[in-house]
Tab-separated table of C-alpha atoms and ligand atoms in Angstrom:
chain	number	residue	atom	x	y	z
I	10	MET	CA	-17.384	-35.244	36.347
I	11	LYS	CA	-14.136	-35.240	38.405
I	12	LYS	CA	-13.726	-31.774	39.964
I	13	LEU	CA	-10.822	-29.979	38.406
I	14	ILE	CA	-9.353	-26.777	39.783
I	15	TYR	CA	-11.212	-24.167	37.844
I	16	LEU	CA	-9.064	-21.327	36.600
I	17	ASP	CA	-10.958	-20.263	33.523
I	18	TYR	CA	-13.288	-17.616	35.163
I	19	ALA	CA	-12.594	-15.208	32.229
I	20	SER	CA	-14.501	-17.485	29.938
I	21	THR	CA	-17.563	-17.859	32.359
I	22	THR	CA	-18.281	-18.155	36.061
I	23	PRO	CA	-20.583	-20.533	37.853
I	24	VAL	CA	-23.880	-19.178	39.019
I	25	ASP	CA	-23.728	-18.171	42.713
I	26	LYS	CA	-26.044	-20.139	44.752
I	27	ARG	CA	-27.589	-16.982	46.256
I	28	VAL	CA	-28.325	-15.928	42.765
I	29	LEU	CA	-29.955	-19.368	41.823
I	30	GLU	CA	-32.061	-19.099	44.868
I	31	LYS	CA	-33.532	-15.851	43.738
I	32	MET	CA	-33.983	-16.963	40.186
I	33	ASN	CA	-35.872	-19.873	41.295
I	34	ASN	CA	-38.798	-17.566	42.451
I	35	TYR	CA	-39.371	-16.461	38.959
I	36	LEU	CA	-40.005	-19.590	36.902
I	37	THR	CA	-42.802	-21.868	38.282
I	38	ILE	CA	-46.522	-21.647	38.791
I	39	GLU	CA	-45.699	-20.855	42.523
I	40	GLY	CA	-43.626	-17.819	41.528
I	41	ILE	CA	-43.585	-14.732	39.399
I	42	PHE	CA	-43.437	-16.252	36.116
I	43	GLY	CA	-45.729	-13.973	34.085
I	44	ASN	CA	-44.984	-12.177	30.821
I	45	PRO	CA	-43.929	-8.683	31.818
I	46	SER	CA	-45.724	-7.353	28.743
I	47	SER	CA	-49.017	-8.720	29.938
I	48	TYR	CA	-50.461	-5.684	31.622
I	49	THR	CA	-54.093	-7.119	31.925
I	50	HIS	CA	-53.356	-9.210	35.153
I	51	ALA	CA	-51.294	-9.470	38.337
I	52	TYR	CA	-48.866	-12.184	36.878
I	53	GLY	CA	-47.610	-9.760	34.207
I	54	ILE	CA	-47.686	-6.798	36.389
I	55	GLU	CA	-45.690	-8.543	39.200
I	56	ALA	CA	-43.192	-9.608	36.531
I	57	LYS	CA	-42.913	-6.162	35.033
I	58	ASN	CA	-42.404	-4.616	38.452
I	59	ALA	CA	-39.735	-7.049	39.387
I	60	ILE	CA	-37.848	-6.263	36.246
I	61	GLU	CA	-38.030	-2.523	36.796
I	62	LYS	CA	-36.698	-2.966	40.229
I	63	ALA	CA	-33.745	-4.932	38.709
I	64	ARG	CA	-33.313	-2.343	36.063
I	65	ILE	CA	-33.010	0.433	38.695
I	66	ASN	CA	-30.659	-1.688	40.826
I	67	ILE	CA	-28.287	-2.387	37.838
I	68	ALA	CA	-28.365	1.159	36.726
I	69	ASN	CA	-27.615	2.503	40.174
I	70	ILE	CA	-24.462	-0.036	40.422
I	71	ILE	CA	-23.010	1.216	37.148
I	72	GLY	CA	-23.960	4.888	37.820
I	73	GLY	CA	-26.670	5.114	35.171
I	74	THR	CA	-30.274	5.727	35.241
I	75	GLU	CA	-32.972	3.135	34.501
I	76	GLU	CA	-33.933	4.590	31.178
I	77	GLU	CA	-30.411	3.917	29.997
I	78	ILE	CA	-30.516	0.109	30.451
I	79	ILE	CA	-31.649	-2.212	27.618
I	80	PHE	CA	-31.712	-5.964	28.256
I	81	THR	CA	-30.361	-8.229	25.707
I	82	SER	CA	-29.257	-11.830	25.550
I	83	SER	CA	-25.543	-11.424	25.859
I	84	ALA	CA	-22.663	-9.028	25.525
I	85	THR	CA	-22.347	-10.261	22.046
I	86	GLU	CA	-25.762	-9.112	21.172
I	87	SER	CA	-25.373	-5.755	23.074
I	88	ILE	CA	-22.096	-5.104	21.030
I	89	ASN	CA	-23.910	-6.009	17.726
I	90	LEU	CA	-26.739	-3.766	18.642
I	91	ALA	CA	-24.366	-0.805	19.697
I	92	ILE	CA	-22.104	-0.931	16.643
I	93	LYS	CA	-24.766	-1.872	13.897
I	94	GLY	CA	-27.433	0.315	15.614
I	95	ILE	CA	-25.292	3.253	15.244
I	96	ILE	CA	-24.193	2.418	11.784
I	97	TYR	CA	-27.592	1.672	10.355
I	98	ASN	CA	-28.721	5.017	11.735
I	99	TYR	CA	-25.792	7.522	11.268
I	100	PHE	CA	-23.741	6.179	8.458
I	101	ASN	CA	-23.516	8.330	5.443
I	102	CYS	CA	-20.662	9.572	3.119
I	103	GLN	CA	-19.833	12.315	5.588
I	104	LYS	CA	-19.438	9.918	8.485
I	105	GLU	CA	-17.902	6.631	7.355
I	106	TYR	CA	-15.178	5.588	9.764
I	107	VAL	CA	-15.195	3.334	12.814
I	108	ILE	CA	-12.194	3.132	14.919
I	109	THR	CA	-11.496	-0.117	17.069
I	110	SER	CA	-8.410	-1.929	18.138
I	111	THR	CA	-6.735	-5.139	16.990
I	112	SER	CA	-7.127	-6.859	20.394
I	113	GLU	CA	-11.011	-6.574	20.795
I	114	HIS	CA	-13.056	-9.571	21.403
I	115	LYS	CA	-14.449	-11.352	18.295
I	116	ALA	CA	-17.888	-9.891	18.966
I	117	VAL	CA	-16.505	-6.407	18.165
I	118	LEU	CA	-14.075	-7.647	15.477
I	119	GLU	CA	-16.545	-9.717	13.623
I	120	THR	CA	-19.248	-6.970	13.807
I	121	CYS	CA	-16.822	-4.408	12.261
I	122	ASN	CA	-16.024	-6.991	9.425
I	123	PHE	CA	-19.765	-7.292	8.839
I	124	ILE	CA	-20.193	-3.522	8.596
I	125	LYS	CA	-17.143	-3.270	6.403
I	126	LYS	CA	-19.134	-5.056	3.796
I	127	LEU	CA	-21.871	-2.233	3.935
I	128	GLY	CA	-19.096	0.343	3.081
I	129	VAL	CA	-17.998	1.436	6.494
I	130	LYS	CA	-14.203	2.020	6.757
I	131	ILE	CA	-12.714	0.398	9.828
I	132	ILE	CA	-9.480	1.692	11.362
I	133	TYR	CA	-7.674	-0.672	13.656
I	134	ILE	CA	-5.571	0.784	16.403
I	135	GLN	CA	-2.558	-1.418	17.136
I	136	ASN	CA	-1.837	-2.147	20.758
I	137	SER	CA	1.447	-1.094	22.257
I	138	ASN	CA	3.506	-4.271	23.227
I	139	THR	CA	2.166	-4.044	26.866
I	140	GLY	CA	-1.384	-4.472	25.378
I	141	ILE	CA	-2.678	-0.929	26.190
I	142	ILE	CA	-4.175	1.493	23.571
I	143	ASN	CA	-1.918	4.386	22.774
I	144	LEU	CA	-4.055	7.455	23.147
I	145	ASN	CA	-2.048	9.714	20.917
I	146	LEU	CA	-2.339	7.179	18.202
I	147	LEU	CA	-6.097	7.007	18.772
I	148	GLU	CA	-6.548	10.697	18.793
I	149	LYS	CA	-4.591	11.078	15.630
I	150	GLN	CA	-6.854	8.685	13.645
I	151	ILE	CA	-10.041	10.552	14.514
I	152	THR	CA	-11.323	12.889	11.785
I	153	ASN	CA	-14.614	14.539	11.059
I	154	LYS	CA	-15.511	11.346	9.040
I	155	THR	CA	-15.343	9.143	12.235
I	156	ILE	CA	-18.740	8.062	13.554
I	157	LEU	CA	-17.778	5.609	16.343
I	158	VAL	CA	-14.952	4.514	18.513
I	159	SER	CA	-15.270	1.048	20.164
I	160	ILE	CA	-12.602	-0.008	22.659
I	161	MET	CA	-12.755	-2.649	25.415
I	162	HIS	CA	-12.123	-1.821	29.074
I	163	ILE	CA	-10.385	-4.983	30.121
I	164	ASN	CA	-8.895	-7.297	27.677
I	165	ASN	CA	-10.303	-10.850	28.124
I	166	GLU	CA	-7.064	-12.785	27.159
I	167	ILE	CA	-4.225	-10.660	28.731
I	168	GLY	CA	-6.129	-8.526	31.375
I	169	THR	CA	-4.739	-5.212	30.279
I	170	ILE	CA	-6.739	-2.198	31.285
I	171	ASN	CA	-7.475	0.542	28.850
I	172	ASP	CA	-8.050	4.037	30.013
I	173	ILE	CA	-11.785	4.448	29.017
I	174	ASN	CA	-12.056	7.766	30.972
I	175	LYS	CA	-9.568	9.425	28.791
I	176	ILE	CA	-10.743	7.797	25.572
I	177	GLY	CA	-14.196	8.992	26.474
I	178	ASN	CA	-13.083	12.513	26.994
I	179	ILE	CA	-11.175	12.437	23.562
I	180	CYS	CA	-14.483	11.181	21.841
I	181	LYS	CA	-16.540	13.748	23.621
I	182	LYS	CA	-14.213	16.583	22.494
I	183	LYS	CA	-14.429	15.369	18.871
I	184	ASN	CA	-18.184	14.680	19.123
I	185	ILE	CA	-17.978	11.000	18.265
I	186	PHE	CA	-19.845	8.029	19.617
I	187	PHE	CA	-17.915	5.926	22.215
I	188	HIS	CA	-18.784	2.269	22.843
I	189	VAL	CA	-17.134	0.170	25.544
I	190	ASP	CA	-17.013	-3.518	25.783
I	191	ALA	CA	-16.991	-3.876	29.566
I	192	THR	CA	-17.681	-7.586	29.710
I	193	GLN	CA	-14.480	-8.257	31.735
I	194	SER	CA	-14.858	-5.428	34.089
I	195	VAL	CA	-18.530	-5.023	35.254
I	196	GLY	CA	-18.726	-6.594	38.621
I	197	LYS	CA	-15.103	-6.343	39.250
I	198	TYR	CA	-14.316	-2.530	38.680
I	199	SER	CA	-16.746	0.130	39.909
I	200	LEU	CA	-17.955	2.225	37.102
I	201	ASN	CA	-19.664	5.518	37.561
I	202	LEU	CA	-21.225	6.120	33.974
I	203	LYS	CA	-22.773	9.420	34.790
I	204	GLU	CA	-19.361	10.881	35.366
I	205	MET	CA	-17.781	9.193	32.317
I	206	ASN	CA	-18.111	10.215	28.538
I	207	ILE	CA	-19.257	6.795	27.562
I	208	ASP	CA	-22.359	6.565	25.182
I	209	LEU	CA	-22.756	2.922	24.887
I	210	LEU	CA	-21.434	0.010	27.107
I	211	SER	CA	-21.993	-3.745	26.869
I	212	PHE	CA	-21.746	-6.637	29.293
I	213	SER	CA	-23.195	-9.886	30.340
I	214	ALA	CA	-24.163	-11.604	33.576
I	215	HIS	CA	-22.257	-14.815	33.306
I	216	LYS	CA	-18.978	-13.139	33.966
I	217	PHE	CA	-19.962	-12.182	37.331
I	218	TYR	CA	-21.623	-15.336	38.714
I	219	GLY	CA	-25.065	-14.665	37.128
I	220	PRO	CA	-26.687	-16.895	34.498
I	221	LYS	CA	-25.545	-17.229	30.917
I	222	GLY	CA	-27.926	-15.746	28.139
I	223	ILE	CA	-28.633	-12.361	29.589
I	224	GLY	CA	-26.757	-9.007	28.981
I	225	VAL	CA	-27.054	-5.354	29.143
I	226	LEU	CA	-26.520	-2.434	26.675
I	227	TYR	CA	-26.305	0.842	28.429
I	228	ILE	CA	-27.156	3.907	26.086
I	229	LYS	CA	-26.457	7.198	27.643
I	230	LYS	CA	-29.186	9.562	27.818
I	231	THR	CA	-27.927	12.737	26.146
I	232	LYS	CA	-29.381	16.055	24.982
I	233	ASP	CA	-29.116	14.886	21.309
I	234	LYS	CA	-30.708	11.431	21.845
I	235	ILE	CA	-28.643	8.478	20.735
I	236	ILE	CA	-31.006	6.570	18.289
I	237	LEU	CA	-29.979	3.058	17.608
I	238	SER	CA	-31.813	1.010	14.786
I	239	PRO	CA	-33.007	-2.176	16.324
I	240	LEU	CA	-31.714	-5.530	15.198
I	241	LEU	CA	-34.683	-7.392	16.296
I	242	HIS	CA	-38.182	-6.385	15.229
I	243	GLY	CA	-41.353	-7.536	16.946
I	244	GLY	CA	-43.340	-6.690	20.269
I	245	GLY	CA	-41.479	-3.466	20.791
I	246	GLN	CA	-40.080	-4.346	24.095
I	247	GLU	CA	-37.143	-2.253	25.618
I	248	LYS	CA	-38.608	0.941	24.064
I	249	GLY	CA	-38.674	-0.793	20.546
I	250	ILE	CA	-34.872	-1.103	20.554
I	251	ARG	CA	-34.840	-4.826	21.493
I	252	SER	CA	-37.971	-6.722	20.836
I	253	GLY	CA	-38.577	-10.145	22.595
I	254	THR	CA	-40.302	-11.212	25.797
I	255	LEU	CA	-37.921	-10.423	28.627
I	256	ALA	CA	-36.474	-13.269	30.392
I	257	VAL	CA	-37.579	-12.332	33.962
I	258	HIS	CA	-35.471	-15.019	35.902
I	259	GLN	CA	-32.301	-14.212	33.880
I	260	ILE	CA	-32.740	-10.391	34.664
I	261	ILE	CA	-33.281	-11.088	38.401
I	262	GLY	CA	-30.292	-13.364	38.340
I	263	MET	CA	-28.116	-10.627	36.689
I	264	SER	CA	-29.382	-7.991	39.035
I	265	THR	CA	-28.784	-10.140	42.265
I	266	ALA	CA	-25.331	-11.292	40.934
I	267	LEU	CA	-24.251	-7.606	40.201
I	268	SER	CA	-25.438	-6.615	43.776
I	269	ILE	CA	-23.366	-9.433	45.329
I	270	ALA	CA	-20.422	-8.562	43.103
I	271	ASN	CA	-20.602	-4.933	43.912
I	272	ASP	CA	-21.001	-5.452	47.800
I	273	GLU	CA	-17.956	-7.658	47.700
I	274	LEU	CA	-15.915	-5.849	45.137
I	275	LYS	CA	-13.293	-4.174	47.227
I	276	LYS	CA	-12.590	-7.181	49.512
I	277	GLU	CA	-12.733	-9.641	46.638
I	278	LYS	CA	-10.315	-7.617	44.375
I	279	LYS	CA	-7.917	-7.318	47.288
I	280	ARG	CA	-8.013	-11.185	47.781
I	281	ILE	CA	-7.666	-11.820	44.132
I	282	LYS	CA	-4.708	-9.470	43.815
I	283	ILE	CA	-2.922	-11.492	46.579
I	284	LEU	CA	-3.608	-14.916	44.803
I	285	LYS	CA	-2.297	-13.445	41.512
I	286	LYS	CA	0.875	-12.171	43.147
I	287	LYS	CA	1.344	-15.579	44.839
I	288	LEU	CA	0.956	-17.318	41.510
I	289	TRP	CA	3.281	-15.042	39.621
I	290	ASN	CA	5.993	-15.195	42.427
I	291	GLY	CA	5.635	-18.871	42.386
I	292	ILE	CA	6.169	-19.348	38.747
I	293	LYS	CA	8.267	-16.361	37.560
I	294	ASN	CA	11.524	-18.273	38.121
I	295	ILE	CA	10.549	-21.246	35.880
I	296	SER	CA	13.181	-21.003	32.927
I	297	GLY	CA	11.835	-19.643	29.735
I	298	ILE	CA	8.676	-18.091	31.360
I	299	TYR	CA	7.370	-14.812	29.695
I	300	LEU	CA	4.370	-12.769	30.514
I	301	ASN	CA	1.949	-11.404	27.862
I	302	GLY	CA	0.805	-7.883	28.500
I	303	ASN	CA	2.005	-6.371	31.680
I	304	LEU	CA	1.472	-6.753	35.431
I	305	LYS	CA	1.320	-3.161	36.322
I	306	ASN	CA	-1.726	-2.032	34.339
I	307	SER	CA	-3.615	-5.320	34.388
I	308	SER	CA	-6.698	-6.962	35.954
I	309	PRO	CA	-5.760	-9.127	38.983
I	310	TYR	CA	-8.275	-11.627	37.701
I	311	ILE	CA	-6.317	-12.551	34.434
I	312	ILE	CA	-2.818	-13.596	33.789
I	313	ASN	CA	-1.385	-14.680	30.350
I	314	ILE	CA	1.982	-16.430	30.374
I	315	GLY	CA	4.069	-18.632	28.181
I	316	PHE	CA	6.913	-21.118	28.386
I	317	LYS	CA	9.411	-21.053	25.530
I	318	ASN	CA	9.308	-24.305	23.533
I	319	ILE	CA	6.392	-25.791	25.545
I	320	PHE	CA	3.373	-26.332	23.302
I	321	ASN	CA	0.392	-24.969	25.160
I	322	LYS	CA	-1.876	-27.971	24.242
I	323	ILE	CA	0.735	-30.467	25.612
I	324	LEU	CA	1.032	-28.261	28.702
I	325	MET	CA	-2.709	-28.386	29.249
I	326	ILE	CA	-2.891	-32.158	28.805
I	327	GLU	CA	-0.229	-32.429	31.464
I	328	LEU	CA	-2.090	-30.045	33.702
I	329	LYS	CA	-5.240	-32.298	33.422
I	330	ASN	CA	-6.466	-31.350	36.936
I	331	ILE	CA	-6.589	-27.699	36.149
I	332	ALA	CA	-9.020	-26.002	33.799
I	333	ILE	CA	-7.163	-23.178	31.971
I	334	SER	CA	-7.236	-22.049	28.434
I	335	SER	CA	-4.970	-21.154	25.692
I	336	SER	CA	-6.762	-17.955	24.773
I	337	SER	CA	-10.484	-16.819	24.773
I	338	ALA	CA	-13.224	-19.447	24.867
I	339	CYS	CA	-14.344	-18.243	21.385
I	340	ASN	CA	-10.916	-18.978	19.854
I	341	SER	CA	-10.219	-22.282	21.553
I	342	ASN	CA	-12.571	-24.405	19.499
I	343	ILE	CA	-11.053	-23.376	16.123
I	344	HIS	CA	-7.494	-23.520	14.812
I	345	ASN	CA	-7.024	-19.762	15.027
I	346	THR	CA	-4.088	-18.428	16.816
I	347	SER	CA	-4.889	-15.685	19.325
I	348	HIS	CA	-5.311	-12.404	17.439
I	349	VAL	CA	-4.667	-10.541	20.784
I	350	LEU	CA	-1.251	-12.151	21.285
I	351	LYS	CA	-0.606	-11.553	17.704
I	352	SER	CA	-1.438	-7.885	18.196
I	353	LEU	CA	1.287	-7.767	20.861
I	354	GLY	CA	3.772	-8.800	18.237
I	355	LEU	CA	4.469	-12.382	19.422
I	356	THR	CA	5.556	-14.843	16.965
I	357	GLU	CA	3.183	-17.811	16.101
I	358	LYS	CA	5.507	-20.008	18.043
I	359	LEU	CA	5.216	-17.865	21.279
I	360	ILE	CA	1.579	-17.650	20.760
I	361	HIS	CA	1.295	-21.429	20.876
I	362	ASN	CA	3.332	-21.587	23.912
I	363	SER	CA	1.036	-19.188	25.789
I	364	ILE	CA	-1.813	-19.926	28.277
I	365	ARG	CA	-4.456	-17.821	30.119
I	366	ILE	CA	-5.104	-18.402	33.847
I	367	SER	CA	-7.997	-16.453	35.178
I	368	LEU	CA	-9.066	-16.180	38.891
I	369	GLY	CA	-12.293	-15.867	40.536
I	370	ARG	CA	-14.643	-16.021	43.539
I	371	PHE	CA	-14.067	-19.757	44.367
I	372	THR	CA	-10.218	-19.632	43.814
I	373	THR	CA	-8.342	-20.399	47.026
I	374	LYS	CA	-4.660	-20.152	48.243
I	375	LYS	CA	-4.467	-24.001	48.278
I	376	GLU	CA	-5.511	-24.206	44.553
I	377	ILE	CA	-2.907	-21.626	43.683
I	378	SER	CA	-0.227	-23.691	45.428
I	379	ILE	CA	-1.246	-26.778	43.681
I	380	THR	CA	-1.211	-24.895	40.299
I	381	ILE	CA	2.367	-23.564	40.948
I	382	LYS	CA	3.649	-27.132	41.910
I	383	ASN	CA	1.803	-28.731	38.961
I	384	LEU	CA	3.208	-26.224	36.431
I	385	TYR	CA	6.703	-26.980	37.635
I	386	LEU	CA	6.265	-30.668	37.495
I	387	ALA	CA	4.508	-30.572	34.081
I	388	ILE	CA	7.217	-28.362	32.485
I	389	LYS	CA	9.901	-30.466	33.921
I	390	LYS	CA	8.309	-33.583	32.537
I	391	ILE	CA	7.697	-32.067	29.041
I	392	ARG	CA	11.250	-30.733	28.840
I	393	LYS	CA	12.693	-34.108	29.894
I	394	ASN	CA	10.852	-35.684	26.886
I	395	LEU	CA	11.823	-33.045	24.485
R	419	PLP	N1	-16.430	-9.231	25.235
R	419	PLP	C1	-15.462	-9.735	26.058
R	419	PLP	C2	-14.339	-8.846	26.414
R	419	PLP	C3	-15.626	-11.106	26.513
R	419	PLP	O1	-14.677	-11.546	27.165
R	419	PLP	C4	-16.843	-11.870	26.019
R	419	PLP	C5	-16.929	-13.208	26.399
R	419	PLP	O2	-15.989	-13.881	26.606
R	419	PLP	C6	-17.723	-11.212	25.132
R	419	PLP	C7	-17.443	-9.904	24.768
R	419	PLP	C8	-18.903	-11.927	24.746
R	419	PLP	O3	-19.725	-12.173	25.822
R	419	PLP	P1	-21.063	-13.126	25.720
R	419	PLP	O4	-20.594	-14.404	25.725
R	419	PLP	O5	-21.787	-12.774	26.872
R	419	PLP	O6	-21.712	-12.882	24.433
């Protein structure tokens, strides 16, 4: 495949070579390949020890404890387990409301659609036009019938950052479970979960240079233990909450990737901030450009922009040497328009004029310069042919 400039890190990241090297030790006959539930021999015990070390490492990095970490296959599974797990266990006529936002990832929205069919009432908080959840609006919606609030930390399409600290405090005050989809923030933002009022938090490794197919659900250890009904029944792994043989190599990969991301976090964020600024300063004067979300309260890793009267699919064809997307990877296969941009109040036309550019570990200054130049040329060419 001809190498394109990769600017779609929010959809996935390549596995870091240092991560792959570690993972390779956990697959073959020469390595630690045992089933971690096989306690009768050293192969299993070694695998179990490796997993528990990884669990402690991941917990330490996000400010939790190892008892609070459940391994899953993806952020999608973690989100399903968090939301359905709470509903199956705590839903009754006294507690029937779940609050979420209109700009959540499909993993949250479709899970909410599913539980709606079970009789749960869903309240959707509308974003402000800058893409941030209005905390007063959220607080007003909470009643004594609310079971759960599920709000994302960083939006995957526009990069806006919600104040999960404050939302957690509101939920704690009202004695309501709070779930955070932190898929776009773990590995890029430091979290200290022991200091935060977050009951459940989901993420996956492939957003921070770990492998695809592995995720975490953090479940806070509280005085009144949070009990989730499992979605998968079987061998009772992960304290019976998530059955299935643990993917040792994936877990090791996730733990290694998170350590690297955490060690490089500050320096990397500073570098990416400079690159995003360079990109925005380089294109902000293109006529008809608009920014979706806001620049001030947003992740340096994601920028969502549009060019009036330029259809994004045409623009992406013109930018054939650059891998970008029109919205999230989940939306780009179907003819859906972005629900996130819709929730900002954009017209269908402006939604179809918008693109997402997301930066990451291997993005260079040179790539940003080429992207700026190519954007100018592509837009000039398209406008000439209009
Ligand atoms: N939540 C957010 C904010 C995401 O960006 C994604 C993936 O794009 C997911 C959830 C789903 O993650 P996974 O693909 O690991 O299931």
